[in-house]
Short mmCIF file of the N, C-alpha and C atoms (twelve columns), coordinates in Angstrom:
data_MODEL
# 
_entry.id   MODEL 
# 
loop_
_atom_site.group_PDB 
_atom_site.id 
_atom_site.type_symbol 
_atom_site.label_atom_id 
_atom_site.label_alt_id 
_atom_site.label_comp_id 
_atom_site.label_asym_id 
_atom_site.label_seq_id 
_atom_site.Cartn_x 
_atom_site.Cartn_y 
_atom_site.Cartn_z 
_atom_site.pdbx_PDB_model_num 
ATOM 1   N N  . MET A 1   -6.446  -14.041 5.445   1 
ATOM 2   C CA . MET A 1   -6.794  -14.315 4.083   1 
ATOM 3   C C  . MET A 1   -7.975  -15.274 4.058   1 
ATOM 4   N N  . LEU A 2   -8.906  -15.034 3.177   1 
ATOM 5   C CA . LEU A 2   -10.062 -15.905 3.022   1 
ATOM 6   C C  . LEU A 2   -9.638  -17.191 2.334   1 
ATOM 7   N N  . PRO A 3   -10.289 -18.322 2.645   1 
ATOM 8   C CA . PRO A 3   -9.909  -19.596 2.024   1 
ATOM 9   C C  . PRO A 3   -9.948  -19.559 0.506   1 
ATOM 10  N N  . SER A 4   -10.820 -18.734 -0.060  1 
ATOM 11  C CA . SER A 4   -10.943 -18.689 -1.516  1 
ATOM 12  C C  . SER A 4   -9.863  -17.814 -2.167  1 
ATOM 13  N N  . GLU A 5   -9.129  -17.046 -1.369  1 
ATOM 14  C CA . GLU A 5   -8.102  -16.180 -1.932  1 
ATOM 15  C C  . GLU A 5   -6.909  -16.993 -2.431  1 
ATOM 16  N N  . ASP A 6   -6.352  -16.575 -3.525  1 
ATOM 17  C CA . ASP A 6   -5.153  -17.186 -4.087  1 
ATOM 18  C C  . ASP A 6   -3.948  -16.652 -3.319  1 
ATOM 19  N N  . PRO A 7   -3.211  -17.511 -2.595  1 
ATOM 20  C CA . PRO A 7   -2.082  -17.013 -1.791  1 
ATOM 21  C C  . PRO A 7   -0.968  -16.401 -2.637  1 
ATOM 22  N N  . TYR A 8   -0.799  -16.867 -3.867  1 
ATOM 23  C CA . TYR A 8   0.229   -16.309 -4.739  1 
ATOM 24  C C  . TYR A 8   -0.155  -14.898 -5.164  1 
ATOM 25  N N  . LYS A 9   -1.416  -14.712 -5.480  1 
ATOM 26  C CA . LYS A 9   -1.902  -13.384 -5.867  1 
ATOM 27  C C  . LYS A 9   -1.805  -12.431 -4.677  1 
ATOM 28  N N  . ALA A 10  -2.160  -12.896 -3.485  1 
ATOM 29  C CA . ALA A 10  -2.083  -12.057 -2.287  1 
ATOM 30  C C  . ALA A 10  -0.639  -11.650 -2.007  1 
ATOM 31  N N  . ALA A 11  0.305   -12.577 -2.147  1 
ATOM 32  C CA . ALA A 11  1.722   -12.263 -1.924  1 
ATOM 33  C C  . ALA A 11  2.218   -11.272 -2.976  1 
ATOM 34  N N  . HIS A 12  1.812   -11.452 -4.216  1 
ATOM 35  C CA . HIS A 12  2.201   -10.543 -5.290  1 
ATOM 36  C C  . HIS A 12  1.665   -9.144  -5.015  1 
ATOM 37  N N  . GLN A 13  0.405   -9.052  -4.591  1 
ATOM 38  C CA . GLN A 13  -0.192  -7.750  -4.287  1 
ATOM 39  C C  . GLN A 13  0.521   -7.079  -3.117  1 
ATOM 40  N N  . LEU A 14  0.936   -7.852  -2.132  1 
ATOM 41  C CA . LEU A 14  1.690   -7.306  -1.002  1 
ATOM 42  C C  . LEU A 14  3.005   -6.705  -1.493  1 
ATOM 43  N N  . GLY A 15  3.691   -7.397  -2.397  1 
ATOM 44  C CA . GLY A 15  4.923   -6.865  -2.976  1 
ATOM 45  C C  . GLY A 15  4.679   -5.589  -3.765  1 
ATOM 46  N N  . THR A 16  3.609   -5.568  -4.537  1 
ATOM 47  C CA . THR A 16  3.257   -4.374  -5.311  1 
ATOM 48  C C  . THR A 16  2.998   -3.190  -4.386  1 
ATOM 49  N N  . ARG A 17  2.263   -3.436  -3.310  1 
ATOM 50  C CA . ARG A 17  1.951   -2.362  -2.361  1 
ATOM 51  C C  . ARG A 17  3.204   -1.879  -1.639  1 
ATOM 52  N N  . PHE A 18  4.086   -2.802  -1.228  1 
ATOM 53  C CA . PHE A 18  5.321   -2.409  -0.551  1 
ATOM 54  C C  . PHE A 18  6.137   -1.483  -1.452  1 
ATOM 55  N N  . HIS A 19  6.334   -1.870  -2.709  1 
ATOM 56  C CA . HIS A 19  7.108   -1.047  -3.639  1 
ATOM 57  C C  . HIS A 19  6.436   0.308   -3.866  1 
ATOM 58  N N  . ALA A 20  5.124   0.315   -4.060  1 
ATOM 59  C CA . ALA A 20  4.406   1.572   -4.291  1 
ATOM 60  C C  . ALA A 20  4.539   2.506   -3.090  1 
ATOM 61  N N  . PHE A 21  4.389   1.973   -1.890  1 
ATOM 62  C CA . PHE A 21  4.516   2.799   -0.686  1 
ATOM 63  C C  . PHE A 21  5.942   3.324   -0.539  1 
ATOM 64  N N  . LEU A 22  6.932   2.497   -0.847  1 
ATOM 65  C CA . LEU A 22  8.327   2.909   -0.738  1 
ATOM 66  C C  . LEU A 22  8.626   4.050   -1.704  1 
ATOM 67  N N  . THR A 23  8.225   3.911   -2.955  1 
ATOM 68  C CA . THR A 23  8.520   4.947   -3.945  1 
ATOM 69  C C  . THR A 23  7.739   6.236   -3.676  1 
ATOM 70  N N  . ALA A 24  6.580   6.118   -3.030  1 
ATOM 71  C CA . ALA A 24  5.771   7.299   -2.714  1 
ATOM 72  C C  . ALA A 24  6.171   7.934   -1.384  1 
ATOM 73  N N  . GLY A 25  7.012   7.260   -0.613  1 
ATOM 74  C CA . GLY A 25  7.354   7.769   0.717   1 
ATOM 75  C C  . GLY A 25  6.179   7.682   1.675   1 
ATOM 76  N N  . ASP A 26  5.340   6.686   1.487   1 
ATOM 77  C CA . ASP A 26  4.165   6.481   2.357   1 
ATOM 78  C C  . ASP A 26  4.565   5.561   3.508   1 
ATOM 79  N N  . TRP A 27  5.102   6.156   4.560   1 
ATOM 80  C CA . TRP A 27  5.642   5.384   5.687   1 
ATOM 81  C C  . TRP A 27  4.540   4.705   6.481   1 
ATOM 82  N N  . ASP A 28  3.374   5.345   6.614   1 
ATOM 83  C CA . ASP A 28  2.247   4.688   7.281   1 
ATOM 84  C C  . ASP A 28  1.763   3.498   6.461   1 
ATOM 85  N N  . GLY A 29  1.810   3.627   5.145   1 
ATOM 86  C CA . GLY A 29  1.434   2.508   4.276   1 
ATOM 87  C C  . GLY A 29  2.363   1.328   4.472   1 
ATOM 88  N N  . ILE A 30  3.674   1.588   4.509   1 
ATOM 89  C CA . ILE A 30  4.629   0.501   4.758   1 
ATOM 90  C C  . ILE A 30  4.350   -0.129  6.107   1 
ATOM 91  N N  . ARG A 31  4.121   0.697   7.116   1 
ATOM 92  C CA . ARG A 31  3.870   0.183   8.476   1 
ATOM 93  C C  . ARG A 31  2.667   -0.758  8.490   1 
ATOM 94  N N  . SER A 32  1.658   -0.452  7.686   1 
ATOM 95  C CA . SER A 32  0.435   -1.265  7.652   1 
ATOM 96  C C  . SER A 32  0.684   -2.658  7.076   1 
ATOM 97  N N  . LEU A 33  1.786   -2.850  6.366   1 
ATOM 98  C CA . LEU A 33  2.102   -4.138  5.749   1 
ATOM 99  C C  . LEU A 33  2.933   -5.041  6.651   1 
ATOM 100 N N  . LEU A 34  3.400   -4.512  7.787   1 
ATOM 101 C CA . LEU A 34  4.362   -5.216  8.639   1 
ATOM 102 C C  . LEU A 34  3.717   -5.804  9.884   1 
ATOM 103 N N  . THR A 35  4.264   -6.925  10.340  1 
ATOM 104 C CA . THR A 35  3.910   -7.409  11.675  1 
ATOM 105 C C  . THR A 35  4.633   -6.510  12.680  1 
ATOM 106 N N  . ASP A 36  4.137   -6.449  13.895  1 
ATOM 107 C CA . ASP A 36  4.754   -5.586  14.906  1 
ATOM 108 C C  . ASP A 36  6.212   -5.953  15.175  1 
ATOM 109 N N  . ASP A 37  6.535   -7.235  15.057  1 
ATOM 110 C CA . ASP A 37  7.895   -7.699  15.351  1 
ATOM 111 C C  . ASP A 37  8.753   -7.876  14.090  1 
ATOM 112 N N  . ALA A 38  8.393   -7.206  13.019  1 
ATOM 113 C CA . ALA A 38  9.116   -7.329  11.753  1 
ATOM 114 C C  . ALA A 38  10.582  -6.949  11.909  1 
ATOM 115 N N  . THR A 39  11.425  -7.561  11.066  1 
ATOM 116 C CA . THR A 39  12.853  -7.233  11.017  1 
ATOM 117 C C  . THR A 39  13.263  -6.993  9.575   1 
ATOM 118 N N  . TRP A 40  14.382  -6.256  9.406   1 
ATOM 119 C CA . TRP A 40  14.952  -6.038  8.075   1 
ATOM 120 C C  . TRP A 40  16.463  -6.091  8.215   1 
ATOM 121 N N  . THR A 41  17.083  -7.054  7.521   1 
ATOM 122 C CA . THR A 41  18.528  -7.248  7.574   1 
ATOM 123 C C  . THR A 41  19.160  -6.877  6.239   1 
ATOM 124 N N  . LEU A 42  20.197  -6.033  6.324   1 
ATOM 125 C CA . LEU A 42  20.968  -5.626  5.151   1 
ATOM 126 C C  . LEU A 42  22.440  -5.927  5.387   1 
ATOM 127 N N  . PRO A 43  23.155  -6.379  4.336   1 
ATOM 128 C CA . PRO A 43  24.586  -6.660  4.485   1 
ATOM 129 C C  . PRO A 43  25.392  -5.360  4.520   1 
ATOM 130 N N  . GLY A 44  26.695  -5.509  4.675   1 
ATOM 131 C CA . GLY A 44  27.593  -4.381  4.571   1 
ATOM 132 C C  . GLY A 44  27.992  -3.798  5.908   1 
ATOM 133 N N  . ASP A 45  28.733  -2.715  5.798   1 
ATOM 134 C CA . ASP A 45  29.236  -1.992  6.963   1 
ATOM 135 C C  . ASP A 45  29.043  -0.503  6.691   1 
ATOM 136 N N  . ASN A 46  27.813  -0.046  6.841   1 
ATOM 137 C CA . ASN A 46  27.485  1.348   6.548   1 
ATOM 138 C C  . ASN A 46  26.296  1.776   7.399   1 
ATOM 139 N N  . THR A 47  25.785  2.945   7.155   1 
ATOM 140 C CA . THR A 47  24.748  3.529   8.006   1 
ATOM 141 C C  . THR A 47  23.400  2.799   7.960   1 
ATOM 142 N N  . ILE A 48  23.167  1.969   6.933   1 
ATOM 143 C CA . ILE A 48  21.900  1.231   6.865   1 
ATOM 144 C C  . ILE A 48  22.081  -0.272  7.045   1 
ATOM 145 N N  . SER A 49  23.297  -0.724  7.322   1 
ATOM 146 C CA . SER A 49  23.570  -2.162  7.477   1 
ATOM 147 C C  . SER A 49  23.080  -2.689  8.816   1 
ATOM 148 N N  . GLY A 50  22.979  -4.016  8.875   1 
ATOM 149 C CA . GLY A 50  22.574  -4.680  10.108  1 
ATOM 150 C C  . GLY A 50  21.101  -5.013  10.086  1 
ATOM 151 N N  . THR A 51  20.562  -5.264  11.264  1 
ATOM 152 C CA . THR A 51  19.164  -5.671  11.380  1 
ATOM 153 C C  . THR A 51  18.360  -4.618  12.132  1 
ATOM 154 N N  . ALA A 52  17.310  -4.134  11.497  1 
ATOM 155 C CA . ALA A 52  16.330  -3.260  12.144  1 
ATOM 156 C C  . ALA A 52  15.283  -4.185  12.760  1 
ATOM 157 N N  . VAL A 53  14.985  -3.995  14.038  1 
ATOM 158 C CA . VAL A 53  14.072  -4.877  14.764  1 
ATOM 159 C C  . VAL A 53  12.841  -4.091  15.197  1 
ATOM 160 N N  . GLY A 54  11.673  -4.594  14.799  1 
ATOM 161 C CA . GLY A 54  10.397  -3.959  15.123  1 
ATOM 162 C C  . GLY A 54  9.892   -3.155  13.932  1 
ATOM 163 N N  . ALA A 55  8.582   -3.095  13.787  1 
ATOM 164 C CA . ALA A 55  7.973   -2.436  12.626  1 
ATOM 165 C C  . ALA A 55  8.394   -0.979  12.502  1 
ATOM 166 N N  . ASP A 56  8.453   -0.254  13.616  1 
ATOM 167 C CA . ASP A 56  8.836   1.153   13.545  1 
ATOM 168 C C  . ASP A 56  10.271  1.306   13.071  1 
ATOM 169 N N  . ALA A 57  11.171  0.421   13.502  1 
ATOM 170 C CA . ALA A 57  12.561  0.465   13.064  1 
ATOM 171 C C  . ALA A 57  12.676  0.114   11.579  1 
ATOM 172 N N  . VAL A 58  11.852  -0.804  11.099  1 
ATOM 173 C CA . VAL A 58  11.849  -1.158  9.679   1 
ATOM 174 C C  . VAL A 58  11.385  0.036   8.850   1 
ATOM 175 N N  . VAL A 59  10.352  0.719   9.303   1 
ATOM 176 C CA . VAL A 59  9.875   1.915   8.593   1 
ATOM 177 C C  . VAL A 59  10.958  2.985   8.585   1 
ATOM 178 N N  . GLU A 60  11.627  3.174   9.712   1 
ATOM 179 C CA . GLU A 60  12.711  4.163   9.778   1 
ATOM 180 C C  . GLU A 60  13.843  3.792   8.830   1 
ATOM 181 N N  . ARG A 61  14.141  2.518   8.707   1 
ATOM 182 C CA . ARG A 61  15.164  2.056   7.750   1 
ATOM 183 C C  . ARG A 61  14.744  2.436   6.326   1 
ATOM 184 N N  . ALA A 62  13.500  2.161   5.956   1 
ATOM 185 C CA . ALA A 62  13.011  2.506   4.619   1 
ATOM 186 C C  . ALA A 62  13.099  4.011   4.387   1 
ATOM 187 N N  . ARG A 63  12.725  4.782   5.390   1 
ATOM 188 C CA . ARG A 63  12.769  6.248   5.287   1 
ATOM 189 C C  . ARG A 63  14.219  6.722   5.074   1 
ATOM 190 N N  . LYS A 64  15.143  6.145   5.813   1 
ATOM 191 C CA . LYS A 64  16.546  6.536   5.707   1 
ATOM 192 C C  . LYS A 64  17.105  6.203   4.322   1 
ATOM 193 N N  . ILE A 65  16.814  5.000   3.831   1 
ATOM 194 C CA . ILE A 65  17.277  4.616   2.496   1 
ATOM 195 C C  . ILE A 65  16.722  5.580   1.451   1 
ATOM 196 N N  . ALA A 66  15.436  5.865   1.517   1 
ATOM 197 C CA . ALA A 66  14.791  6.757   0.549   1 
ATOM 198 C C  . ALA A 66  15.348  8.176   0.635   1 
ATOM 199 N N  . SER A 67  15.806  8.590   1.820   1 
ATOM 200 C CA . SER A 67  16.322  9.952   1.989   1 
ATOM 201 C C  . SER A 67  17.579  10.198  1.154   1 
ATOM 202 N N  . TYR A 68  18.216  9.134   0.675   1 
ATOM 203 C CA . TYR A 68  19.395  9.264   -0.176  1 
ATOM 204 C C  . TYR A 68  19.029  9.467   -1.643  1 
ATOM 205 N N  . GLY A 69  17.743  9.565   -1.949  1 
ATOM 206 C CA . GLY A 69  17.295  9.875   -3.301  1 
ATOM 207 C C  . GLY A 69  17.348  8.728   -4.287  1 
ATOM 208 N N  . LEU A 70  17.161  7.512   -3.808  1 
ATOM 209 C CA . LEU A 70  17.231  6.350   -4.689  1 
ATOM 210 C C  . LEU A 70  16.056  6.274   -5.650  1 
ATOM 211 N N  . ASP A 71  16.352  5.749   -6.830  1 
ATOM 212 C CA . ASP A 71  15.319  5.337   -7.775  1 
ATOM 213 C C  . ASP A 71  15.181  3.833   -7.596  1 
ATOM 214 N N  . PHE A 72  14.035  3.401   -7.078  1 
ATOM 215 C CA . PHE A 72  13.774  1.983   -6.797  1 
ATOM 216 C C  . PHE A 72  13.045  1.381   -7.999  1 
ATOM 217 N N  . ARG A 73  13.791  0.913   -9.004  1 
ATOM 218 C CA . ARG A 73  13.160  0.349   -10.202 1 
ATOM 219 C C  . ARG A 73  12.801  -1.113  -9.962  1 
ATOM 220 N N  . LEU A 74  11.516  -1.398  -10.000 1 
ATOM 221 C CA . LEU A 74  11.024  -2.757  -9.792  1 
ATOM 222 C C  . LEU A 74  11.181  -3.559  -11.076 1 
ATOM 223 N N  . LEU A 75  11.918  -4.663  -10.968 1 
ATOM 224 C CA . LEU A 75  12.102  -5.553  -12.114 1 
ATOM 225 C C  . LEU A 75  11.087  -6.692  -12.096 1 
ATOM 226 N N  . HIS A 76  10.944  -7.320  -10.920 1 
ATOM 227 C CA . HIS A 76  10.029  -8.457  -10.798 1 
ATOM 228 C C  . HIS A 76  9.551   -8.575  -9.355  1 
ATOM 229 N N  . ILE A 77  8.367   -9.132  -9.203  1 
ATOM 230 C CA . ILE A 77  7.901   -9.623  -7.910  1 
ATOM 231 C C  . ILE A 77  7.872   -11.132 -8.029  1 
ATOM 232 N N  . LEU A 78  8.558   -11.787 -7.125  1 
ATOM 233 C CA . LEU A 78  8.681   -13.242 -7.148  1 
ATOM 234 C C  . LEU A 78  7.934   -13.807 -5.946  1 
ATOM 235 N N  . VAL A 79  7.214   -14.892 -6.162  1 
ATOM 236 C CA . VAL A 79  6.475   -15.510 -5.061  1 
ATOM 237 C C  . VAL A 79  6.866   -16.979 -4.923  1 
ATOM 238 N N  . SER A 80  6.829   -17.434 -3.686  1 
ATOM 239 C CA . SER A 80  7.026   -18.849 -3.397  1 
ATOM 240 C C  . SER A 80  5.740   -19.367 -2.768  1 
ATOM 241 N N  . ARG A 81  5.789   -20.549 -2.203  1 
ATOM 242 C CA . ARG A 81  4.582   -21.100 -1.568  1 
ATOM 243 C C  . ARG A 81  4.132   -20.251 -0.391  1 
ATOM 244 N N  . GLU A 82  5.083   -19.616 0.313   1 
ATOM 245 C CA . GLU A 82  4.725   -18.898 1.540   1 
ATOM 246 C C  . GLU A 82  5.264   -17.474 1.612   1 
ATOM 247 N N  . ASN A 83  6.142   -17.070 0.700   1 
ATOM 248 C CA . ASN A 83  6.820   -15.786 0.823   1 
ATOM 249 C C  . ASN A 83  6.873   -15.071 -0.518  1 
ATOM 250 N N  . MET A 84  7.522   -13.893 -0.529  1 
ATOM 251 C CA . MET A 84  7.680   -13.159 -1.782  1 
ATOM 252 C C  . MET A 84  8.966   -12.363 -1.718  1 
ATOM 253 N N  . ALA A 85  9.431   -11.967 -2.901  1 
ATOM 254 C CA . ALA A 85  10.650  -11.176 -3.012  1 
ATOM 255 C C  . ALA A 85  10.469  -10.126 -4.098  1 
ATOM 256 N N  . LEU A 86  11.154  -9.009  -3.904  1 
ATOM 257 C CA . LEU A 86  11.191  -7.955  -4.905  1 
ATOM 258 C C  . LEU A 86  12.570  -7.989  -5.558  1 
ATOM 259 N N  . SER A 87  12.616  -8.004  -6.869  1 
ATOM 260 C CA . SER A 87  13.858  -7.866  -7.617  1 
ATOM 261 C C  . SER A 87  13.911  -6.409  -8.077  1 
ATOM 262 N N  . LEU A 88  14.941  -5.691  -7.622  1 
ATOM 263 C CA . LEU A 88  15.029  -4.255  -7.868  1 
ATOM 264 C C  . LEU A 88  16.364  -3.883  -8.495  1 
ATOM 265 N N  . HIS A 89  16.368  -2.761  -9.195  1 
ATOM 266 C CA . HIS A 89  17.594  -2.115  -9.651  1 
ATOM 267 C C  . HIS A 89  17.564  -0.711  -9.062  1 
ATOM 268 N N  . ASN A 90  18.415  -0.475  -8.070  1 
ATOM 269 C CA . ASN A 90  18.462  0.809   -7.382  1 
ATOM 270 C C  . ASN A 90  19.618  1.638   -7.920  1 
ATOM 271 N N  . THR A 91  19.319  2.899   -8.210  1 
ATOM 272 C CA . THR A 91  20.356  3.826   -8.644  1 
ATOM 273 C C  . THR A 91  20.176  5.146   -7.913  1 
ATOM 274 N N  . ALA A 92  21.298  5.848   -7.731  1 
ATOM 275 C CA . ALA A 92  21.284  7.178   -7.121  1 
ATOM 276 C C  . ALA A 92  22.658  7.798   -7.301  1 
ATOM 277 N N  . ARG A 93  22.720  9.091   -7.066  1 
ATOM 278 C CA . ARG A 93  23.980  9.814   -7.113  1 
ATOM 279 C C  . ARG A 93  24.006  10.767  -5.918  1 
ATOM 280 N N  . ARG A 94  25.152  10.787  -5.258  1 
ATOM 281 C CA . ARG A 94  25.390  11.715  -4.154  1 
ATOM 282 C C  . ARG A 94  26.755  12.326  -4.391  1 
ATOM 283 N N  . GLY A 95  26.761  13.561  -4.932  1 
ATOM 284 C CA . GLY A 95  28.029  14.172  -5.329  1 
ATOM 285 C C  . GLY A 95  28.686  13.332  -6.408  1 
ATOM 286 N N  . ASP A 96  29.947  12.939  -6.178  1 
ATOM 287 C CA . ASP A 96  30.665  12.108  -7.144  1 
ATOM 288 C C  . ASP A 96  30.442  10.616  -6.930  1 
ATOM 289 N N  . VAL A 97  29.723  10.259  -5.869  1 
ATOM 290 C CA . VAL A 97  29.496  8.849   -5.545  1 
ATOM 291 C C  . VAL A 97  28.208  8.392   -6.225  1 
ATOM 292 N N  . ARG A 98  28.316  7.268   -6.920  1 
ATOM 293 C CA . ARG A 98  27.166  6.738   -7.671  1 
ATOM 294 C C  . ARG A 98  26.798  5.365   -7.128  1 
ATOM 295 N N  . LEU A 99  25.515  5.137   -6.939  1 
ATOM 296 C CA . LEU A 99  25.003  3.829   -6.549  1 
ATOM 297 C C  . LEU A 99  24.332  3.206   -7.766  1 
ATOM 298 N N  . ASP A 100 24.679  1.963   -8.046  1 
ATOM 299 C CA . ASP A 100 24.070  1.228   -9.153  1 
ATOM 300 C C  . ASP A 100 24.116  -0.242  -8.757  1 
ATOM 301 N N  . GLU A 101 23.021  -0.718  -8.183  1 
ATOM 302 C CA . GLU A 101 23.020  -2.076  -7.642  1 
ATOM 303 C C  . GLU A 101 21.736  -2.806  -7.998  1 
ATOM 304 N N  . HIS A 102 21.882  -4.099  -8.168  1 
ATOM 305 C CA . HIS A 102 20.735  -4.992  -8.314  1 
ATOM 306 C C  . HIS A 102 20.568  -5.694  -6.981  1 
ATOM 307 N N  . LEU A 103 19.343  -5.923  -6.611  1 
ATOM 308 C CA . LEU A 103 19.118  -6.565  -5.323  1 
ATOM 309 C C  . LEU A 103 17.830  -7.363  -5.323  1 
ATOM 310 N N  . SER A 104 17.798  -8.245  -4.367  1 
ATOM 311 C CA . SER A 104 16.592  -9.010  -4.089  1 
ATOM 312 C C  . SER A 104 16.242  -8.772  -2.638  1 
ATOM 313 N N  . THR A 105 15.036  -8.315  -2.414  1 
ATOM 314 C CA . THR A 105 14.538  -8.089  -1.066  1 
ATOM 315 C C  . THR A 105 13.539  -9.207  -0.784  1 
ATOM 316 N N  . VAL A 106 13.968  -10.160 0.030   1 
ATOM 317 C CA . VAL A 106 13.182  -11.355 0.320   1 
ATOM 318 C C  . VAL A 106 12.329  -11.093 1.562   1 
ATOM 319 N N  . CYS A 107 11.037  -11.259 1.413   1 
ATOM 320 C CA . CYS A 107 10.088  -10.995 2.506   1 
ATOM 321 C C  . CYS A 107 9.445   -12.302 2.947   1 
ATOM 322 N N  . ARG A 108 9.619   -12.607 4.202   1 
ATOM 323 C CA . ARG A 108 8.935   -13.759 4.790   1 
ATOM 324 C C  . ARG A 108 7.613   -13.253 5.358   1 
ATOM 325 N N  . LEU A 109 6.561   -13.952 5.023   1 
ATOM 326 C CA . LEU A 109 5.218   -13.494 5.358   1 
ATOM 327 C C  . LEU A 109 4.629   -14.312 6.488   1 
ATOM 328 N N  . ARG A 110 3.791   -13.637 7.271   1 
ATOM 329 C CA . ARG A 110 3.046   -14.305 8.340   1 
ATOM 330 C C  . ARG A 110 1.690   -13.624 8.449   1 
ATOM 331 N N  . ASP A 111 0.641   -14.408 8.349   1 
ATOM 332 C CA . ASP A 111 -0.727  -13.890 8.464   1 
ATOM 333 C C  . ASP A 111 -0.995  -12.726 7.514   1 
ATOM 334 N N  . GLY A 112 -0.472  -12.833 6.297   1 
ATOM 335 C CA . GLY A 112 -0.736  -11.830 5.273   1 
ATOM 336 C C  . GLY A 112 0.059   -10.547 5.403   1 
ATOM 337 N N  . ARG A 113 1.069   -10.537 6.280   1 
ATOM 338 C CA . ARG A 113 1.904   -9.348  6.465   1 
ATOM 339 C C  . ARG A 113 3.377   -9.739  6.363   1 
ATOM 340 N N  . ILE A 114 4.226   -8.752  6.250   1 
ATOM 341 C CA . ILE A 114 5.668   -8.982  6.167   1 
ATOM 342 C C  . ILE A 114 6.218   -9.108  7.588   1 
ATOM 343 N N  . ALA A 115 6.810   -10.276 7.885   1 
ATOM 344 C CA . ALA A 115 7.375   -10.535 9.208   1 
ATOM 345 C C  . ALA A 115 8.882   -10.314 9.238   1 
ATOM 346 N N  . SER A 116 9.550   -10.569 8.110   1 
ATOM 347 C CA . SER A 116 10.986  -10.297 8.047   1 
ATOM 348 C C  . SER A 116 11.391  -10.017 6.611   1 
ATOM 349 N N  . ILE A 117 12.414  -9.184  6.498   1 
ATOM 350 C CA . ILE A 117 12.964  -8.799  5.203   1 
ATOM 351 C C  . ILE A 117 14.463  -9.056  5.267   1 
ATOM 352 N N  . GLU A 118 14.993  -9.679  4.240   1 
ATOM 353 C CA . GLU A 118 16.439  -9.800  4.101   1 
ATOM 354 C C  . GLU A 118 16.799  -9.379  2.689   1 
ATOM 355 N N  . THR A 119 17.750  -8.459  2.579   1 
ATOM 356 C CA . THR A 119 18.140  -7.925  1.285   1 
ATOM 357 C C  . THR A 119 19.472  -8.511  0.850   1 
ATOM 358 N N  . TYR A 120 19.514  -8.974  -0.407  1 
ATOM 359 C CA . TYR A 120 20.710  -9.520  -1.039  1 
ATOM 360 C C  . TYR A 120 21.150  -8.527  -2.112  1 
ATOM 361 N N  . LEU A 121 22.447  -8.167  -2.112  1 
ATOM 362 C CA . LEU A 121 22.947  -7.118  -2.987  1 
ATOM 363 C C  . LEU A 121 23.965  -7.623  -3.993  1 
ATOM 364 N N  . SER A 122 24.039  -6.960  -5.136  1 
ATOM 365 C CA . SER A 122 25.051  -7.281  -6.144  1 
ATOM 366 C C  . SER A 122 26.365  -6.560  -5.878  1 
ATOM 367 N N  . ASP A 123 26.349  -5.471  -5.108  1 
ATOM 368 C CA . ASP A 123 27.546  -4.655  -4.931  1 
ATOM 369 C C  . ASP A 123 27.614  -4.099  -3.505  1 
ATOM 370 N N  . VAL A 124 28.028  -4.938  -2.570  1 
ATOM 371 C CA . VAL A 124 28.120  -4.502  -1.167  1 
ATOM 372 C C  . VAL A 124 29.164  -3.395  -1.004  1 
ATOM 373 N N  . PRO A 125 30.368  -3.480  -1.624  1 
ATOM 374 C CA . PRO A 125 31.307  -2.373  -1.483  1 
ATOM 375 C C  . PRO A 125 30.740  -1.035  -2.001  1 
ATOM 376 N N  . GLY A 126 30.005  -1.081  -3.097  1 
ATOM 377 C CA . GLY A 126 29.366  0.129   -3.624  1 
ATOM 378 C C  . GLY A 126 28.339  0.676   -2.656  1 
ATOM 379 N N  . MET A 127 27.586  -0.207  -2.029  1 
ATOM 380 C CA . MET A 127 26.610  0.222   -1.030  1 
ATOM 381 C C  . MET A 127 27.329  0.867   0.156   1 
ATOM 382 N N  . ASN A 128 28.432  0.258   0.603   1 
ATOM 383 C CA . ASN A 128 29.192  0.821   1.718   1 
ATOM 384 C C  . ASN A 128 29.705  2.216   1.409   1 
ATOM 385 N N  . ALA A 129 30.139  2.439   0.169   1 
ATOM 386 C CA . ALA A 129 30.658  3.748   -0.234  1 
ATOM 387 C C  . ALA A 129 29.552  4.791   -0.336  1 
ATOM 388 N N  . PHE A 130 28.350  4.357   -0.678  1 
ATOM 389 C CA . PHE A 130 27.251  5.306   -0.891  1 
ATOM 390 C C  . PHE A 130 26.562  5.698   0.409   1 
ATOM 391 N N  . PHE A 131 26.254  4.744   1.248   1 
ATOM 392 C CA . PHE A 131 25.477  5.006   2.465   1 
ATOM 393 C C  . PHE A 131 26.403  5.320   3.637   1 
ATOM 394 N N  . VAL A 132 26.906  6.557   3.660   1 
ATOM 395 C CA . VAL A 132 27.791  6.984   4.750   1 
ATOM 396 C C  . VAL A 132 27.107  8.021   5.610   1 
# 
């Protein structure tokens, strides 16, 4: 980042790009936003839970989540002094199983890229039932 760049604006733009790439299924775009050693941790006990380690594993996690047909509704992009978070409302239906969760995806940034992601959920049991 250039010294004249606003770090809050840069973090906000990174969040906007991450969400846009996710909703478009642009996996190379997501990869371009990550550090090589990026991680993504999700709670629960299901097929997407745990920690994905490495940029390629993080991209694969995003691809797997999207493969369930989620609508990733962006509510807010939140920024701190050094990081950013996405506030989302995710919904989907798989047969009779319905997903309806609010979440915060907290991204820790390093050198203008996403170094780690941790997702906080409103309904972990619902997530466990949906992602089988």
